[in-house]
Short mmCIF file of C-alpha atoms and ligand atoms in Angstrom, two decimals:
data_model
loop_
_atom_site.label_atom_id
_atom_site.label_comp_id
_atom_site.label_asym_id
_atom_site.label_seq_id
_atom_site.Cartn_x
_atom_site.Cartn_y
_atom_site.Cartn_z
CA UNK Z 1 -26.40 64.00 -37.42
CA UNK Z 2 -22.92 63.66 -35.21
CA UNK Z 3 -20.64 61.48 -36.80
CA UNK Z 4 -18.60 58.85 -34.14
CA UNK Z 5 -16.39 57.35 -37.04
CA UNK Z 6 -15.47 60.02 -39.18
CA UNK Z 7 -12.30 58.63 -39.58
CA UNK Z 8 -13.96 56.52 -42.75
CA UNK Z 9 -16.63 56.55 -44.89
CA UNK Z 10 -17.44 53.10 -46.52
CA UNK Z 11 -14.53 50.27 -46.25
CA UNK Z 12 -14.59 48.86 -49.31
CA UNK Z 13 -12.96 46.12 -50.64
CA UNK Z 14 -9.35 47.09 -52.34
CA UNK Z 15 -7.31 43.38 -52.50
CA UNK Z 16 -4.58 41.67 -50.54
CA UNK Z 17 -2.30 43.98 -52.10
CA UNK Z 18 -3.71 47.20 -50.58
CA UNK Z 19 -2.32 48.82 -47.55
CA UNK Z 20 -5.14 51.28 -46.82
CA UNK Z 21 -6.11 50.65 -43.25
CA UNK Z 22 -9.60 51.80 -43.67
CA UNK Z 23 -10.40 48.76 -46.80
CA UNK Z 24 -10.75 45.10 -46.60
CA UNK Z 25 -7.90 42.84 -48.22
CA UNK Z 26 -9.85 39.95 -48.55
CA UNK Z 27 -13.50 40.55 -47.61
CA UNK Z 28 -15.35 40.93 -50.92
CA UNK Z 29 -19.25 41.32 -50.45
CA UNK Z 30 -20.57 40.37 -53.41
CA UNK Z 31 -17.92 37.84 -54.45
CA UNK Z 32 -19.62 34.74 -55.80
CA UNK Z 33 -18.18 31.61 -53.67
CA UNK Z 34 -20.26 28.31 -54.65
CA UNK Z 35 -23.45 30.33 -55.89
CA UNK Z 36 -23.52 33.13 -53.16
CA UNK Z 37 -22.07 35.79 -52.27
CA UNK Z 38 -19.61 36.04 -49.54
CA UNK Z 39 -21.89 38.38 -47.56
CA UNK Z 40 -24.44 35.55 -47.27
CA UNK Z 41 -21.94 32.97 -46.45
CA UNK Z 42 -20.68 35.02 -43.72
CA UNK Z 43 -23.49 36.78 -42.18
CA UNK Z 44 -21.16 39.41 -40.40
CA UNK Z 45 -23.20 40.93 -36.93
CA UNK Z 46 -21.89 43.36 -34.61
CA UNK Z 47 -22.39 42.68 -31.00
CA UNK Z 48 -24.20 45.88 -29.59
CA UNK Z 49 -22.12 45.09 -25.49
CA UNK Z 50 -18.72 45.25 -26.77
CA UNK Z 51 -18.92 47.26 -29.52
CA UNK Z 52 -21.01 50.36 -28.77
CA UNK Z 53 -21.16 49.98 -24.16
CA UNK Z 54 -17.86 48.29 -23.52
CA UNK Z 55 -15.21 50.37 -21.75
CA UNK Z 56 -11.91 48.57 -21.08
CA UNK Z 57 -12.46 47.84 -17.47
CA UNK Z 58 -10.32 44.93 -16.02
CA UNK Z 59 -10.44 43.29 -12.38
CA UNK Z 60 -7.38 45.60 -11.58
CA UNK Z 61 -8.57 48.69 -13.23
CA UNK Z 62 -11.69 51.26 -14.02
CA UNK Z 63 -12.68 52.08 -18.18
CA UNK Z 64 -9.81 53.22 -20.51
CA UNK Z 65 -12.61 53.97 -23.04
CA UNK Z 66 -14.68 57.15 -23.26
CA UNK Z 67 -18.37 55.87 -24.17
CA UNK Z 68 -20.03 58.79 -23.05
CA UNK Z 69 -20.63 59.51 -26.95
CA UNK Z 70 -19.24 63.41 -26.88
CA UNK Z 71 -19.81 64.31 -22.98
CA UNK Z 72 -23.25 62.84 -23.15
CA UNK Z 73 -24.47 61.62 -19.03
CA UNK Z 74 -28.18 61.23 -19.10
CA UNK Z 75 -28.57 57.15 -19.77
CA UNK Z 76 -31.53 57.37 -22.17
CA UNK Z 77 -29.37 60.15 -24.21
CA UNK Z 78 -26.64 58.10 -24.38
CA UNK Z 79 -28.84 54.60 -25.19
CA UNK Z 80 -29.99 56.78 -27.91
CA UNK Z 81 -26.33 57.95 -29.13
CA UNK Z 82 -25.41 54.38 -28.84
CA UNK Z 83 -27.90 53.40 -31.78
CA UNK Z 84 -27.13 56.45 -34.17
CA UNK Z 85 -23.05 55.11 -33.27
CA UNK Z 86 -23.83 51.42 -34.01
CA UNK Z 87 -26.13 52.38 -37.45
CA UNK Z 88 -23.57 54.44 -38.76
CA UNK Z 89 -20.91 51.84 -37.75
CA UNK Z 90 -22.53 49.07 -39.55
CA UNK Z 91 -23.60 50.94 -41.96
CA UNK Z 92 -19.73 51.77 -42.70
CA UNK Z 93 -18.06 48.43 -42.43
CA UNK Z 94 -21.05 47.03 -44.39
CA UNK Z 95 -22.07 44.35 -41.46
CA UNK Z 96 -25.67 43.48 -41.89
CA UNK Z 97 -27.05 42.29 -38.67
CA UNK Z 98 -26.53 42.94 -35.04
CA UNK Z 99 -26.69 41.04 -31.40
CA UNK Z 100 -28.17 42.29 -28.39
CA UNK Z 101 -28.92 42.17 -24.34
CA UNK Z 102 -31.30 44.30 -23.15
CA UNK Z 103 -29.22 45.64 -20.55
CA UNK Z 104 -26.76 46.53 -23.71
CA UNK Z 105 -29.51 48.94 -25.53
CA UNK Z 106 -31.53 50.50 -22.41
CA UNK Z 107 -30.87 51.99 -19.03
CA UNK Z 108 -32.24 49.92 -16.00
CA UNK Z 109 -34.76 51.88 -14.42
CA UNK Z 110 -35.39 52.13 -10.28
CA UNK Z 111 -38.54 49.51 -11.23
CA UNK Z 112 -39.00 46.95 -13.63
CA UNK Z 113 -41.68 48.96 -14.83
CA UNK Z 114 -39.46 51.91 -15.35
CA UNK Z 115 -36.65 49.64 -16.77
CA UNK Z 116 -39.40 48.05 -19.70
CA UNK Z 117 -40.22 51.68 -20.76
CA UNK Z 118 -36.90 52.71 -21.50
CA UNK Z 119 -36.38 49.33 -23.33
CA UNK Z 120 -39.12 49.53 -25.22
CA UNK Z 121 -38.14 52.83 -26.07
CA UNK Z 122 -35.38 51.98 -27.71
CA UNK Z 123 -35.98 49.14 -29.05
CA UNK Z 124 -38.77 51.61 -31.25
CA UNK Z 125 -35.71 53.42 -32.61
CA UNK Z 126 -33.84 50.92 -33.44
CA UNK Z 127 -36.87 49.66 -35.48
CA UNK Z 128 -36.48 53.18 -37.46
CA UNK Z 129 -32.82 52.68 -37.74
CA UNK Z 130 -33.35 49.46 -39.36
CA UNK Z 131 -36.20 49.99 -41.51
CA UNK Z 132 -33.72 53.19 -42.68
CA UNK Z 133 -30.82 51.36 -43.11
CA UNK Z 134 -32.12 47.56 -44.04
CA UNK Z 135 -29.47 46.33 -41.31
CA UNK Z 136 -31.11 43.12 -39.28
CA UNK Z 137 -31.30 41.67 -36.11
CA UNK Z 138 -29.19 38.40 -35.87
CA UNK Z 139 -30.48 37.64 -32.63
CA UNK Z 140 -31.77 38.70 -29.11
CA UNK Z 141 -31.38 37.77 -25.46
CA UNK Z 142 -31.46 38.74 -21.91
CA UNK Z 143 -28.61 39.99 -19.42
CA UNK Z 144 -29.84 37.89 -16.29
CA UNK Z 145 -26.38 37.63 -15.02
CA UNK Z 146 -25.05 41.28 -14.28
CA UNK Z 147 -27.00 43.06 -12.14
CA UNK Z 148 -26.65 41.52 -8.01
CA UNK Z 149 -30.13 39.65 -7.87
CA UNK Z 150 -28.68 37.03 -10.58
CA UNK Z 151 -25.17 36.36 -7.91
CA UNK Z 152 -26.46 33.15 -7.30
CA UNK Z 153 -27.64 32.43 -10.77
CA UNK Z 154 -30.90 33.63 -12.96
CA UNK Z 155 -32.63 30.58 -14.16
CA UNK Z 156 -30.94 28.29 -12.22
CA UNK Z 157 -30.73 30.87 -8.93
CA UNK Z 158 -31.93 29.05 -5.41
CA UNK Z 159 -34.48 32.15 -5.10
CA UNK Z 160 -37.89 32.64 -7.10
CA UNK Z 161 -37.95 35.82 -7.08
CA UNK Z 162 -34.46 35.87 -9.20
CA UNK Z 163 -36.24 33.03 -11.62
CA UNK Z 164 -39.26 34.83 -12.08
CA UNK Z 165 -37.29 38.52 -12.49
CA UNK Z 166 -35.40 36.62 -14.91
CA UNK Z 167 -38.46 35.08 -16.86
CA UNK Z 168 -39.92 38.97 -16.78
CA UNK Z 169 -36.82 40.00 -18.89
CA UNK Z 170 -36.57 37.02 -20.79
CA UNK Z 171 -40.25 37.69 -22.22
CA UNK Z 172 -39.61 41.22 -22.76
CA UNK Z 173 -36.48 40.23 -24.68
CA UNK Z 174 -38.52 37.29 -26.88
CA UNK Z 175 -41.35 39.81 -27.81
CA UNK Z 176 -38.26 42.51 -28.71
CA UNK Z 177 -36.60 39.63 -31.15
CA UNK Z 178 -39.83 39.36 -32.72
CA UNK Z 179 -40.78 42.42 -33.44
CA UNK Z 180 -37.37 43.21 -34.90
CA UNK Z 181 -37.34 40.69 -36.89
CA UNK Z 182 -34.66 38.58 -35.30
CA UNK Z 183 -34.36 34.68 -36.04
CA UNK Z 184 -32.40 33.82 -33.29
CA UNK Z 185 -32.85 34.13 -29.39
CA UNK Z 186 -30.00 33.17 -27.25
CA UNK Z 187 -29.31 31.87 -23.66
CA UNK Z 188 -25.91 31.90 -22.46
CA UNK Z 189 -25.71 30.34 -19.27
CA UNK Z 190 -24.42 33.50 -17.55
CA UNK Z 191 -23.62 32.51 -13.71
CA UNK Z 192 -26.16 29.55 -14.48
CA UNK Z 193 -24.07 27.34 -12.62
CA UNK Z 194 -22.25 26.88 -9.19
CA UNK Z 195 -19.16 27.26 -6.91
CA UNK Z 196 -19.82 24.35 -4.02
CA UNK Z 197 -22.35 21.55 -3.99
CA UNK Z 198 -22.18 21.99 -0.53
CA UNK Z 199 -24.73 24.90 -0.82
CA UNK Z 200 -26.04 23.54 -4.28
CA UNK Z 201 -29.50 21.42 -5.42
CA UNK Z 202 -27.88 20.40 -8.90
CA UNK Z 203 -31.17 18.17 -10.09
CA UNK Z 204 -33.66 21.17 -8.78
CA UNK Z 205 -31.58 24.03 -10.46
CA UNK Z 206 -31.36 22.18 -13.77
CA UNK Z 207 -34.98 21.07 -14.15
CA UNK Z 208 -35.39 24.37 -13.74
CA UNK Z 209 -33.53 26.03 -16.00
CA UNK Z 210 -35.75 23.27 -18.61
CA UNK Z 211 -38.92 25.25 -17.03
CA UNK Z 212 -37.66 28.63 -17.71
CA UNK Z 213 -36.52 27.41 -21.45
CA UNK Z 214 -40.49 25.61 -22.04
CA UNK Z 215 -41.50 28.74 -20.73
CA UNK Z 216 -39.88 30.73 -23.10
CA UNK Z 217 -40.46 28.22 -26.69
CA UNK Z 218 -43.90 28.20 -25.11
CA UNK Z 219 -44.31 32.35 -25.27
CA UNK Z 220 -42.00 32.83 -28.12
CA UNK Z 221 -43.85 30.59 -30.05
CA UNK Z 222 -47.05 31.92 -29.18
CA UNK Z 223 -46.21 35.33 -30.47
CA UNK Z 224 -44.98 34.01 -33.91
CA UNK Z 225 -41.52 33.84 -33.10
CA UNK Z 226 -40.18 31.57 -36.10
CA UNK Z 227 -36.80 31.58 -35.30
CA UNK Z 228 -34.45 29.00 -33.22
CA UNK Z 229 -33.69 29.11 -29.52
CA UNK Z 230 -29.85 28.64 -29.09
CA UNK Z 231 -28.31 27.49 -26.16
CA UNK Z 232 -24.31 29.10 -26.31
CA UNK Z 233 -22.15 26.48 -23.95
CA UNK Z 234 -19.28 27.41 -21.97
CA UNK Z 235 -17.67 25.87 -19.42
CA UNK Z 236 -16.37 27.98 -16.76
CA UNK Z 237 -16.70 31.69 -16.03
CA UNK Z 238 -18.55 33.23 -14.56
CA UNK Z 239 -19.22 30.46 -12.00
CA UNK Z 240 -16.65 27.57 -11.44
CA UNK Z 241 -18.69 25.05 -12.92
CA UNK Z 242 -21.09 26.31 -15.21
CA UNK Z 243 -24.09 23.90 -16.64
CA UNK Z 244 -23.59 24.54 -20.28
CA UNK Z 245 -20.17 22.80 -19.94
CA UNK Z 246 -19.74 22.39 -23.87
CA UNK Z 247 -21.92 21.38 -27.08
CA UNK Z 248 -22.21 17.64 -25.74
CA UNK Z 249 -23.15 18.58 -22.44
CA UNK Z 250 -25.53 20.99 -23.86
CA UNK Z 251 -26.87 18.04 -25.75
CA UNK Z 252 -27.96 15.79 -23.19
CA UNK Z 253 -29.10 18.80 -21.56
CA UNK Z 254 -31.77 19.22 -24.14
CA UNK Z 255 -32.34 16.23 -25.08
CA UNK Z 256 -33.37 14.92 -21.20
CA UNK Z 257 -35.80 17.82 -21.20
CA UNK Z 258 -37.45 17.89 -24.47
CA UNK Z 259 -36.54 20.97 -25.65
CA UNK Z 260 -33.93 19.60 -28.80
CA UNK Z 261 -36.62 20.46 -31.38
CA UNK Z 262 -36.68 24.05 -30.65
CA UNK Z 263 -32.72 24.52 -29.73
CA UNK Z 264 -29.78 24.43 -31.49
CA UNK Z 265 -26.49 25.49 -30.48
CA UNK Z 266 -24.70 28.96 -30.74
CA UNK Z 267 -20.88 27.96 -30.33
CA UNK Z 268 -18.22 30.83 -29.00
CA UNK Z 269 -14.35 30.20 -30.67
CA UNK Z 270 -13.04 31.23 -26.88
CA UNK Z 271 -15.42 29.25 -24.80
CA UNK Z 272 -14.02 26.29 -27.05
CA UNK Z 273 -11.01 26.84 -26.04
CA UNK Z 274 -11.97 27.03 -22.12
CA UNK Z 275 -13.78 23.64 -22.17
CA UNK Z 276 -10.27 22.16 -23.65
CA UNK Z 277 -11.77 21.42 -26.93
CA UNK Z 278 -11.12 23.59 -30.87
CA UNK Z 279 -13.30 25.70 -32.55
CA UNK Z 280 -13.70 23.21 -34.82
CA UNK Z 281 -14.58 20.02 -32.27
CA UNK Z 282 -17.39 22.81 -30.63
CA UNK Z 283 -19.16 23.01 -34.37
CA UNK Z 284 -18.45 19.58 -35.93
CA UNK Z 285 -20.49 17.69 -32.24
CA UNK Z 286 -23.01 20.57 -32.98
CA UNK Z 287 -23.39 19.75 -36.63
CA UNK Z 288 -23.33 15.90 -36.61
CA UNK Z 289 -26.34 16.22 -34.22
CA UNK Z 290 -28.06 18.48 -36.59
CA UNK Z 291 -27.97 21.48 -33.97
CA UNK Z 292 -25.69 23.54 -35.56
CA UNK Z 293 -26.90 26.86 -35.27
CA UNK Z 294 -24.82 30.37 -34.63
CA UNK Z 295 -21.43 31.15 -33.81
CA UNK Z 296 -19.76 34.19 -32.04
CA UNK Z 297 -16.16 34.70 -33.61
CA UNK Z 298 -13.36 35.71 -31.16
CA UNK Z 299 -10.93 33.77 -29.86
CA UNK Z 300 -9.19 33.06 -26.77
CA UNK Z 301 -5.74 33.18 -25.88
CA UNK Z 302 -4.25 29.69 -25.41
CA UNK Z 303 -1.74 31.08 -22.82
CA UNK Z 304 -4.72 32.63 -20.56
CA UNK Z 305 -7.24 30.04 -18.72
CA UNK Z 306 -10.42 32.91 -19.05
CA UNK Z 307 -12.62 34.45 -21.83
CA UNK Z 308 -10.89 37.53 -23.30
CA UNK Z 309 -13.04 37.88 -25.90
CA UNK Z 310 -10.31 38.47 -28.63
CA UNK Z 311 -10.83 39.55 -32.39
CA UNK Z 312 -10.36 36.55 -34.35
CA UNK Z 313 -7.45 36.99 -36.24
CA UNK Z 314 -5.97 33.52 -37.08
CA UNK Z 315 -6.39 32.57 -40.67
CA UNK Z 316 -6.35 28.85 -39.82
CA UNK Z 317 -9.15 28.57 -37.55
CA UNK Z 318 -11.56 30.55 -39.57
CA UNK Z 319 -10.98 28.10 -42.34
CA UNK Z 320 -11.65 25.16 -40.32
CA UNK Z 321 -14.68 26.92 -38.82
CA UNK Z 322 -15.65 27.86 -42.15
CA UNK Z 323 -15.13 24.50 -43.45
CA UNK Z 324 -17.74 23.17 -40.90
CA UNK Z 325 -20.24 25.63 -41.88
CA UNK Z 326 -19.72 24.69 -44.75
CA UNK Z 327 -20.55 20.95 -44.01
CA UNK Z 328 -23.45 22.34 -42.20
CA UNK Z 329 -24.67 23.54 -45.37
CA UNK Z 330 -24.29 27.32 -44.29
CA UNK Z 331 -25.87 29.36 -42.19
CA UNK Z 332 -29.98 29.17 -42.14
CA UNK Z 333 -30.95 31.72 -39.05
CA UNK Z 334 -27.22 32.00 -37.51
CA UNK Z 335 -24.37 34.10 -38.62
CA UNK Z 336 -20.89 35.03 -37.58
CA UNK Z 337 -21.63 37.30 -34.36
CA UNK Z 338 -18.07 39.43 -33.35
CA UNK Z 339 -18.62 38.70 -29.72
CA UNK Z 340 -15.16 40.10 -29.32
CA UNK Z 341 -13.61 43.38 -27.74
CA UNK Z 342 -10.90 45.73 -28.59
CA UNK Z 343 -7.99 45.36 -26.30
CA UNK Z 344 -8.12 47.92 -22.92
CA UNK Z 345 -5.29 49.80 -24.23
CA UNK Z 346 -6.73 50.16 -27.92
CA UNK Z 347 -9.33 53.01 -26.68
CA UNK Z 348 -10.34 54.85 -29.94
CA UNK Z 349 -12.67 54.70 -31.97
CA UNK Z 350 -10.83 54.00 -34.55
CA UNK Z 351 -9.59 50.81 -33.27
CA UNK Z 352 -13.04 49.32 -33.22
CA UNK Z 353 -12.89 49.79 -36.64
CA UNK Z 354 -9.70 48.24 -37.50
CA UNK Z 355 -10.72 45.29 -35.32
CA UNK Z 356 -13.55 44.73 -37.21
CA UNK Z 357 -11.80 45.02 -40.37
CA UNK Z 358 -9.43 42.44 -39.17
CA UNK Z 359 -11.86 39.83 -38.24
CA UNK Z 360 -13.65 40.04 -41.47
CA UNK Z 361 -10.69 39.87 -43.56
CA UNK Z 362 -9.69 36.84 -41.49
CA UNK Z 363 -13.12 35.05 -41.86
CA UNK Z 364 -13.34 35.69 -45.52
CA UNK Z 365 -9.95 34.58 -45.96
CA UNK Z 366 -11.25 31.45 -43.87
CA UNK Z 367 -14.03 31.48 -46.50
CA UNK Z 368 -11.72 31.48 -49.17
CA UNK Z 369 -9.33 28.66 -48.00
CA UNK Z 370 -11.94 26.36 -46.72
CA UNK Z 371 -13.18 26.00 -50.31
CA UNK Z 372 -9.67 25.78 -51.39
CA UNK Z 373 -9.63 22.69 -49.11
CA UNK Z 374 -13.00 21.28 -50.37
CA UNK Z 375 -11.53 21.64 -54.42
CA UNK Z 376 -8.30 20.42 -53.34
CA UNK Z 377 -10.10 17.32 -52.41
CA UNK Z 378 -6.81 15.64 -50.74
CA UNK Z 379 -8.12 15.36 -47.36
CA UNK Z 380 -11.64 14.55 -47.95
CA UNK Z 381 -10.04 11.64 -50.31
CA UNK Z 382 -7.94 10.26 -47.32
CA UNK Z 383 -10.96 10.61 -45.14
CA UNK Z 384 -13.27 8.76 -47.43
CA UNK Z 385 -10.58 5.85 -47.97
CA UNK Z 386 -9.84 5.92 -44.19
CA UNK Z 387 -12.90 4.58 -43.35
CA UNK Z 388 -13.53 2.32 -46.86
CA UNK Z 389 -13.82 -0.92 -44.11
CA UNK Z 390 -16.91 0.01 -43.65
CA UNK Z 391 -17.84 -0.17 -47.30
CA UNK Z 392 -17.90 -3.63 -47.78
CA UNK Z 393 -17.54 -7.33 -46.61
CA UNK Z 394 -17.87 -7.00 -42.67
CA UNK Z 395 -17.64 -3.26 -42.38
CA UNK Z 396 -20.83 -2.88 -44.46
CA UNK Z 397 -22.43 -5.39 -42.49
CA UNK Z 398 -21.51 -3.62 -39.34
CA UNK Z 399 -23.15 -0.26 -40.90
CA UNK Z 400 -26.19 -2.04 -42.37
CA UNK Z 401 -26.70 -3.56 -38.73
CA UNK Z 402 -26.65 -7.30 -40.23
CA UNK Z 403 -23.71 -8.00 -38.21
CA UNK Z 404 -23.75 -9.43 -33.83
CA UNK Z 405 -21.16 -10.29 -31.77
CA UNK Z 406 -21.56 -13.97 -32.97
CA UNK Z 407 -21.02 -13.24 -36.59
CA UNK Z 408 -18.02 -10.78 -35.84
CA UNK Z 409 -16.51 -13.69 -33.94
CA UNK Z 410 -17.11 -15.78 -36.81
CA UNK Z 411 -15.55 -13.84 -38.93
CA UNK Z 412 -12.06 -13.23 -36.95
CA UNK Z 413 -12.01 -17.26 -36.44
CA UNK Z 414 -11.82 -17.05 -40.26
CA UNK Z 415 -9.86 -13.81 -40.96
CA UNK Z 416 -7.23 -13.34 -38.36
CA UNK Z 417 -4.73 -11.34 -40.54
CA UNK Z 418 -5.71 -7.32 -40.21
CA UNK Z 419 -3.23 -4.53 -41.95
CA UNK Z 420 -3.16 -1.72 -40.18
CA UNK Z 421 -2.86 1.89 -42.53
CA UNK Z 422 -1.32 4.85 -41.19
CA UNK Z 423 -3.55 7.84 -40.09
CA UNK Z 424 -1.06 10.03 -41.78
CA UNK Z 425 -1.66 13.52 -39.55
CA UNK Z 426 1.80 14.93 -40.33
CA UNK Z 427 1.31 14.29 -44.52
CA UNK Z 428 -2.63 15.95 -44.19
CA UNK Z 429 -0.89 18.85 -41.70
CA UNK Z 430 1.52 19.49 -44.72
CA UNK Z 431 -1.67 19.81 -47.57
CA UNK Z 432 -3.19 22.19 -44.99
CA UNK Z 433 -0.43 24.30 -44.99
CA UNK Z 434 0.04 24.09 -48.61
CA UNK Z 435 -3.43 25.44 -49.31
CA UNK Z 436 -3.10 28.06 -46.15
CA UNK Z 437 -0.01 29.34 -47.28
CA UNK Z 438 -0.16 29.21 -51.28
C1 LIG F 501 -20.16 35.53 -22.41
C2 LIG F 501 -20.98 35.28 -23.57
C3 LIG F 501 -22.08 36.28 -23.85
C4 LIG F 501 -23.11 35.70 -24.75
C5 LIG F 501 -24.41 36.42 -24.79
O1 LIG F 501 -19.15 34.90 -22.20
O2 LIG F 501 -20.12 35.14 -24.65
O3 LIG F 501 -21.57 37.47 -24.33
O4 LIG F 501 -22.65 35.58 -26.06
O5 LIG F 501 -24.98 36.52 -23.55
CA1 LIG F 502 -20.66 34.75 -26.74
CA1 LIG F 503 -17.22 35.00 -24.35
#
């Protein structure tokens, strides 16, 4: 079979102190961290768009990246090239699951009819691939935001016919999840949103959007799907203003329309970082609602205002992400999904390869440091004794709910005399740093 990364063999694991390109300097499998390995911790999955279709293109310029996989121009062909390319990829770098549109695995056909053959087709040999290689699927969802009939949105779109084209896919991609095995099924809001409200029923498009997602638990359910339904927010980009603003947006969102029990939250590093919030704000909301689900690791750029889709590489933020996951008690049905690209002017092959290796070096050394954190116990401490008010006299009141408006006055009649404590940021910035950099 052709080989598309015969630069390497296996990346294996060869310490910080290596300087082999083609081996991990941190990322460890089968290291034991708290019971499990890292692998399990960490749930690596390769996203099947950028990885194996992206080509570089930019607003100001066409590809810079040959995906034709060796010459190849008939679609299916190169559909079919694209699994052998992602197998052996994963296969290589060790990654265990994988992310995927439909549009991202199968040509559209000149019908919808034509378009479900070739998906299904696929999606058959990718069930080979994986029953070969024992490599999963992380999760599944639809592209109802590319092609022209989704320019005014897919779920939320002003015209039925877009809904309903959209719903078509959407069950297509459900019963694809399933029979792959997947335990996620995502919907990013893709140009679910708008640009004016002059042109724009806000309560119509969103109830809607809640009929397409019932419709979909409804079906995916029915079929045995087991998994969870994630909504992934973001809050700009495509559209100006898109619905799935950020995780507490998201929230109410679900929560209005029912659907909480059978959603929880896939959170994107970059989107984050659009919607003005950290990494680590998206995840802790999601988790301290219990609808912590998935996350895609990139990142943004804080000097750029859109979603570049970056490979994580900063050391810092994977801890604190990790360190949430962590408090989420790890990953059930999510994983870390590298919804990121290779820059436009890094155009080989191999440079997939070395961004990969990057980003899992940089979440296992988030792994690493976020238990550091946890066994350092310094900041949990000064968290715990921050908010020791609340453990007794009229703070434990307060929490036990014995305490009204009357009593509280009561009490400051009689206890007028409050010490404030410091909140200490630049001492708990300096521990961070100490365990980061040590
Ligand atoms: C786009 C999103 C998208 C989702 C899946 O910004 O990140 O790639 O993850 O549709
Ligand atoms: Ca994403
Ligand atoms: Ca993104």
């Amino acid at each position: 079979m052709k080989e598309y990364f015969p630069m390497v063999q296996k990346v294996k694991y060869e310490g910080k102190n290596s300087k082999n390109p083609f081996a991990f300097k941190y990322y460890d499998a089968d290291r034991i961290i708290d019971g499990k390995p890292m692998k399990d911790h960490l749930k690596f999955a390769m996203s099947w768009w950028h990885t194996l279709c992206a080509g570089g293109a930019d607003p100001f310029g066409t590809t810079t990246m040959d995906r034709t996989y060796g010459g190849l121009t008939d679609p299916m062909e190169i559909a079919r090239a694209k699994v052998d390319a992602g197998f052996e990829f994963m296969t290589k770098l060790g990654i265990e699951y994988f992310c995927f549109h439909d549009a991202d695995i199968a040509p559209e056909g000149a019908t919808f009819a034509e378009t479900k053959k070739n998906f299904w087709e696929i999606v058959d040999y990718i069930e080979t691939k994986m029953k070969e290689t024992g490599i999963k699927l992380l999760w599944g969802t639809a592209n109802c935001f590319n092609n022209p009939r989704y320019m005014h949105g897919a779920g939320t779109s002003c015209n039925a016919h877009s809904f309903a084209y959209a719903a078509s896919q959407i069950k297509n991609a459900i019963e694809a999840t399933v029979k792959l095995g997947g335990k996620g099924y995502v919907f990013w809001g893709g140009r679910e949103g708008y640009e004016t409200l002059l042109n724009t029923d806000m309560a119509l498009e969103l109830d809607n959007m809640a009929r397409l997602m019932h419709m979909a638990v409804d079906y995916g359910r029915s079929i045995g799907f087991d998994g969870d339904f994630y909504i992934e927010p973001k809050p700009k980009e495509p559209t100006k203003h898109q619905y799935d603003f950020d995780s507490a947006t998201v929230l109410g969102f679900l929560r209005k329309y029912g659907l909480d029990k059978d959603f929880k939250l896939n959170i994107e590093a970059n989107h984050a970082t659009l919607a003005g919030h950290t990494f680590e704000h998206e995840l802790t909301v999601a988790r301290i609602n219990g609808a912590f689900g998935s996350i895609d690791a990139n990142s943004g750029d804080p000097n750029l205002g859109w979603d570049t889709d970056q490979f994580p590489t900063d050391v810092k933020t994977a801890a604190l992400c990790m360190l949430e996951v962590i408090r989420a008690g790890g990953f059930t049905n999510g994983g870390l999904n590298f919804d990121a690209k290779v820059r436009r002017g890094s155009f080989t092959f191999e440079d997939i390869v070395y961004a990969y290796i990057s980003g899992m070096d940089t979440f296992a050394l988030g792994l690493i440091k976020a238990y550091e954190i946890i066994e350092d116990g310094r900041i949990d401490e000064f968290v715990k004794q921050r908010y020791s008010s609340y453990t007794k006299g009229i703070g434990k009141d307060i929490v036990d709910g014995k305490a009204s408006l009357e009593s509280l006055e009561e009490y400051i009649l009689k206890n007028d005399n409050e010490q404030m404590q410091s909140g200490r940021q630049e001492y708990l910035e300096t521990i961070l740093n100490n365990i980061l950099f040590s």
